[in-house]
Amino acid sequence: TTEYHTRYLGNRFATSAGTHDDRPYRKRGMEVGWYSMGKFWYKKGVKFRIRTTVFQPRVQSAGLMGQEAYVYLEADAKQIDSILLKYGRKLLGGKACKKHKDPRGNILKHKSLTNREVFCKIKLVPAMLEMRIRRLKWMQAVAKDTANHVQLLCALFGRMKCEKADTVAEGKLTEYA
């Protein structure tokens, strides 16, 4: 239904014109993206590059879609990152840690990879950086086709009727600027 799909338009606005936090829905979307692929993540015949390529749209995008136009809070980013790292570590399988071995080859100690190392191995970036990238791509798309984005450009760069004076006069800033 329309209401179901509009839920992902932002983390501050509900279809009832109220505000709410939709982080639980985003978390659920990421879980569904992960579990919908079932044993695909663990099949030996599938290359790791293919797994990471599928991981990005199925898991990461489920948590970030529709957020480009909103101020992304650090709390939102931390929660999305923790879920991404949870499934990223599962994706890495036994390679999400460093194993220290003795001379005979027996494993003595496991040391978990840092979050940054996990992001590097699965070829993703933290949510805050990903949102910056998505905003830049969005603005590039707007700049390429300005005729179809007149309202957005006017809202961002236009002059409102309530403004008292121009901020630019003959190419120079005025005293109001």
mmCIF file of C-alpha atoms in Angstrom:
data_model
loop_
_atom_site.group_PDB
_atom_site.id
_atom_site.type_symbol
_atom_site.label_atom_id
_atom_site.label_comp_id
_atom_site.label_asym_id
_atom_site.label_seq_id
_atom_site.Cartn_x
_atom_site.Cartn_y
_atom_site.Cartn_z
ATOM 1 C CA THR A 1 0.000 0.000 0.000
ATOM 2 C CA THR A 2 1.015 3.620 -0.308
ATOM 3 C CA GLU A 3 1.207 4.074 3.449
ATOM 4 C CA TYR A 4 3.621 1.149 3.768
ATOM 5 C CA HIS A 5 6.001 2.582 1.154
ATOM 6 C CA THR A 6 5.848 6.199 2.319
ATOM 7 C CA ARG A 7 7.092 5.102 5.712
ATOM 8 C CA TYR A 8 10.600 5.135 4.235
ATOM 9 C CA LEU A 9 10.480 8.750 3.062
ATOM 10 C CA GLY A 10 12.090 10.004 6.215
ATOM 11 C CA ASN A 11 12.807 9.389 9.836
ATOM 12 C CA ARG A 12 10.874 12.371 11.147
ATOM 13 C CA PHE A 13 7.619 12.396 9.201
ATOM 14 C CA ALA A 14 4.736 9.949 9.309
ATOM 15 C CA THR A 15 1.953 9.452 6.803
ATOM 16 C CA SER A 16 -0.453 10.934 9.358
ATOM 17 C CA ALA A 17 1.472 14.261 9.095
ATOM 18 C CA GLY A 18 2.866 13.713 12.586
ATOM 19 C CA THR A 19 6.419 13.015 13.562
ATOM 20 C CA HIS A 20 7.882 9.778 14.791
ATOM 21 C CA ASP A 21 11.119 7.872 14.855
ATOM 22 C CA ASP A 22 11.221 5.161 12.233
ATOM 23 C CA ARG A 23 14.538 3.606 13.257
ATOM 24 C CA PRO A 24 12.784 0.353 14.243
ATOM 25 C CA TYR A 25 11.366 0.115 10.703
ATOM 26 C CA ARG A 26 14.793 0.725 9.197
ATOM 27 C CA LYS A 27 16.326 -1.893 11.466
ATOM 28 C CA ARG A 28 13.597 -4.330 10.454
ATOM 29 C CA GLY A 29 14.180 -3.532 6.772
ATOM 30 C CA MET A 30 17.873 -4.334 7.157
ATOM 31 C CA GLU A 31 17.044 -7.603 8.930
ATOM 32 C CA VAL A 32 14.601 -8.562 6.186
ATOM 33 C CA GLY A 33 17.230 -7.716 3.564
ATOM 34 C CA TRP A 34 19.748 -9.980 5.288
ATOM 35 C CA TYR A 35 17.466 -12.921 6.042
ATOM 36 C CA SER A 36 15.663 -12.821 2.679
ATOM 37 C CA MET A 37 18.861 -14.022 1.015
ATOM 38 C CA GLY A 38 19.031 -17.072 3.285
ATOM 39 C CA LYS A 39 22.025 -19.333 2.713
ATOM 40 C CA PHE A 40 23.371 -17.155 -0.108
ATOM 41 C CA TRP A 41 25.689 -15.404 2.346
ATOM 42 C CA TYR A 42 27.383 -18.668 3.314
ATOM 43 C CA LYS A 43 27.557 -20.601 0.014
ATOM 44 C CA LYS A 44 31.111 -21.601 -0.822
ATOM 45 C CA GLY A 45 30.674 -21.183 -4.587
ATOM 46 C CA VAL A 46 29.736 -17.495 -4.372
ATOM 47 C CA LYS A 47 32.641 -15.054 -4.585
ATOM 48 C CA PHE A 48 33.020 -12.571 -1.745
ATOM 49 C CA ARG A 49 32.866 -9.658 -4.190
ATOM 50 C CA ILE A 50 29.408 -10.815 -5.307
ATOM 51 C CA ARG A 51 28.263 -11.105 -1.693
ATOM 52 C CA THR A 52 29.370 -7.543 -0.892
ATOM 53 C CA THR A 53 27.725 -6.290 -4.081
ATOM 54 C CA VAL A 54 24.413 -7.841 -2.977
ATOM 55 C CA PHE A 55 24.913 -6.734 0.642
ATOM 56 C CA GLN A 56 24.912 -3.035 -0.211
ATOM 57 C CA PRO A 57 21.422 -2.760 -1.760
ATOM 58 C CA ARG A 58 19.791 -5.481 0.358
ATOM 59 C CA VAL A 59 21.052 -4.431 3.787
ATOM 60 C CA GLN A 60 22.718 -1.006 3.741
ATOM 61 C CA SER A 61 20.230 0.735 1.457
ATOM 62 C CA ALA A 62 17.288 -0.563 3.494
ATOM 63 C CA GLY A 63 18.600 1.464 6.421
ATOM 64 C CA LEU A 64 19.484 4.629 4.519
ATOM 65 C CA MET A 65 17.014 5.059 1.676
ATOM 66 C CA GLY A 66 15.105 8.299 1.523
ATOM 67 C CA GLN A 67 17.328 10.096 4.034
ATOM 68 C CA GLU A 68 19.224 12.388 1.671
ATOM 69 C CA ALA A 69 17.022 15.409 2.308
ATOM 70 C CA TYR A 70 17.056 15.172 6.095
ATOM 71 C CA VAL A 71 19.534 16.098 8.773
ATOM 72 C CA TYR A 72 20.955 12.773 9.790
ATOM 73 C CA LEU A 73 21.444 12.532 13.537
ATOM 74 C CA GLU A 74 24.492 10.901 15.082
ATOM 75 C CA ALA A 75 22.238 8.551 17.075
ATOM 76 C CA ASP A 76 20.619 7.381 13.821
ATOM 77 C CA ALA A 77 24.015 6.827 12.244
ATOM 78 C CA LYS A 78 25.342 4.867 15.219
ATOM 79 C CA GLN A 79 22.358 2.551 15.206
ATOM 80 C CA ILE A 80 22.551 1.967 11.458
ATOM 81 C CA ASP A 81 26.325 1.417 11.714
ATOM 82 C CA SER A 82 25.935 -1.105 14.522
ATOM 83 C CA ILE A 83 23.460 -3.120 12.458
ATOM 84 C CA LEU A 84 25.671 -2.875 9.361
ATOM 85 C CA LEU A 85 28.650 -4.070 11.378
ATOM 86 C CA LYS A 86 26.636 -6.918 12.886
ATOM 87 C CA TYR A 87 25.714 -8.270 9.461
ATOM 88 C CA GLY A 88 29.097 -7.294 8.004
ATOM 89 C CA ARG A 89 30.834 -9.481 10.573
ATOM 90 C CA LYS A 90 28.462 -12.329 9.695
ATOM 91 C CA LEU A 91 29.252 -11.735 6.027
ATOM 92 C CA LEU A 92 32.968 -12.041 6.758
ATOM 93 C CA GLY A 93 32.396 -15.326 8.544
ATOM 94 C CA GLY A 94 35.586 -16.497 10.235
ATOM 95 C CA LYS A 95 37.569 -13.612 8.741
ATOM 96 C CA ALA A 96 36.167 -10.970 11.096
ATOM 97 C CA CYS A 97 39.017 -11.549 13.530
ATOM 98 C CA LYS A 98 42.786 -11.902 13.584
ATOM 99 C CA LYS A 99 44.012 -15.295 14.692
ATOM 100 C CA HIS A 100 47.346 -15.622 16.475
ATOM 101 C CA LYS A 101 48.876 -19.056 16.050
ATOM 102 C CA ASP A 102 51.686 -20.898 17.726
ATOM 103 C CA PRO A 103 54.542 -22.433 15.667
ATOM 104 C CA ARG A 104 52.540 -25.646 15.227
ATOM 105 C CA GLY A 105 49.601 -23.766 13.689
ATOM 106 C CA ASN A 106 47.265 -24.019 16.665
ATOM 107 C CA ILE A 107 45.168 -20.948 17.294
ATOM 108 C CA LEU A 108 46.158 -19.294 20.555
ATOM 109 C CA LYS A 109 44.159 -16.116 20.533
ATOM 110 C CA HIS A 110 41.385 -14.376 18.574
ATOM 111 C CA LYS A 111 41.296 -10.618 18.257
ATOM 112 C CA SER A 112 38.262 -8.957 16.674
ATOM 113 C CA LEU A 113 38.776 -6.583 13.774
ATOM 114 C CA THR A 114 38.022 -2.952 14.494
ATOM 115 C CA ASN A 115 34.864 -1.427 13.041
ATOM 116 C CA ARG A 116 36.950 0.492 10.525
ATOM 117 C CA GLU A 117 38.651 -2.711 9.373
ATOM 118 C CA VAL A 118 35.276 -4.433 8.968
ATOM 119 C CA PHE A 119 33.976 -1.517 6.880
ATOM 120 C CA CYS A 120 37.128 -1.738 4.730
ATOM 121 C CA LYS A 121 36.788 -5.478 4.202
ATOM 122 C CA ILE A 122 33.121 -5.276 3.176
ATOM 123 C CA LYS A 123 33.890 -2.162 1.083
ATOM 124 C CA LEU A 124 31.374 0.151 2.752
ATOM 125 C CA VAL A 125 31.632 3.395 4.685
ATOM 126 C CA PRO A 126 29.904 4.531 7.903
ATOM 127 C CA ALA A 127 26.371 5.895 7.588
ATOM 128 C CA MET A 128 27.280 9.588 8.087
ATOM 129 C CA LEU A 129 29.809 9.473 5.246
ATOM 130 C CA GLU A 130 27.450 7.486 3.031
ATOM 131 C CA MET A 131 24.762 10.137 3.564
ATOM 132 C CA ARG A 132 27.201 12.873 2.500
ATOM 133 C CA ILE A 133 27.985 10.904 -0.651
ATOM 134 C CA ARG A 134 24.293 10.405 -1.396
ATOM 135 C CA ARG A 135 23.542 14.106 -0.862
ATOM 136 C CA LEU A 136 26.296 15.089 -3.282
ATOM 137 C CA LYS A 137 24.969 12.656 -5.892
ATOM 138 C CA TRP A 138 21.462 14.023 -5.347
ATOM 139 C CA MET A 139 22.656 17.610 -5.817
ATOM 140 C CA GLN A 140 24.598 16.563 -8.934
ATOM 141 C CA ALA A 141 21.407 15.065 -10.373
ATOM 142 C CA VAL A 142 19.537 18.303 -9.586
ATOM 143 C CA ALA A 143 22.261 20.410 -11.214
ATOM 144 C CA LYS A 144 22.221 18.278 -14.378
ATOM 145 C CA ASP A 145 18.479 18.762 -14.884
ATOM 146 C CA THR A 146 17.475 22.106 -13.387
ATOM 147 C CA ALA A 147 14.253 22.384 -15.420
ATOM 148 C CA ASN A 148 12.689 19.506 -13.505
ATOM 149 C CA HIS A 149 13.833 20.768 -10.102
ATOM 150 C CA VAL A 150 12.652 24.380 -10.130
ATOM 151 C CA GLN A 151 10.725 24.150 -6.833
ATOM 152 C CA LEU A 152 13.664 22.616 -4.991
ATOM 153 C CA LEU A 153 16.114 25.173 -6.347
ATOM 154 C CA CYS A 154 13.792 28.039 -5.434
ATOM 155 C CA ALA A 155 13.380 26.653 -1.925
ATOM 156 C CA LEU A 156 17.142 26.367 -1.471
ATOM 157 C CA PHE A 157 18.406 29.463 -3.255
ATOM 158 C CA GLY A 158 15.407 31.671 -3.960
ATOM 159 C CA ARG A 159 14.278 34.790 -2.154
ATOM 160 C CA MET A 160 11.293 34.588 0.165
ATOM 161 C CA LYS A 161 8.595 37.268 0.229
ATOM 162 C CA CYS A 162 9.190 37.807 3.938
ATOM 163 C CA GLU A 163 12.812 38.880 3.369
ATOM 164 C CA LYS A 164 13.214 42.618 3.977
ATOM 165 C CA ALA A 165 15.904 43.487 1.468
ATOM 166 C CA ASP A 166 18.098 42.016 -1.200
ATOM 167 C CA THR A 167 21.364 40.650 0.065
ATOM 168 C CA VAL A 168 23.138 41.431 -3.206
ATOM 169 C CA ALA A 169 23.097 44.760 -5.033
ATOM 170 C CA GLU A 170 25.071 45.289 -8.238
ATOM 171 C CA GLY A 171 27.285 42.271 -7.565
ATOM 172 C CA LYS A 172 28.226 43.336 -4.034
ATOM 173 C CA LEU A 173 26.810 42.323 -0.668
ATOM 174 C CA THR A 174 24.565 44.906 0.973
ATOM 175 C CA GLU A 175 24.549 45.920 4.622
ATOM 176 C CA TYR A 176 21.690 43.441 5.228
ATOM 177 C CA ALA A 177 23.809 40.452 4.168
#
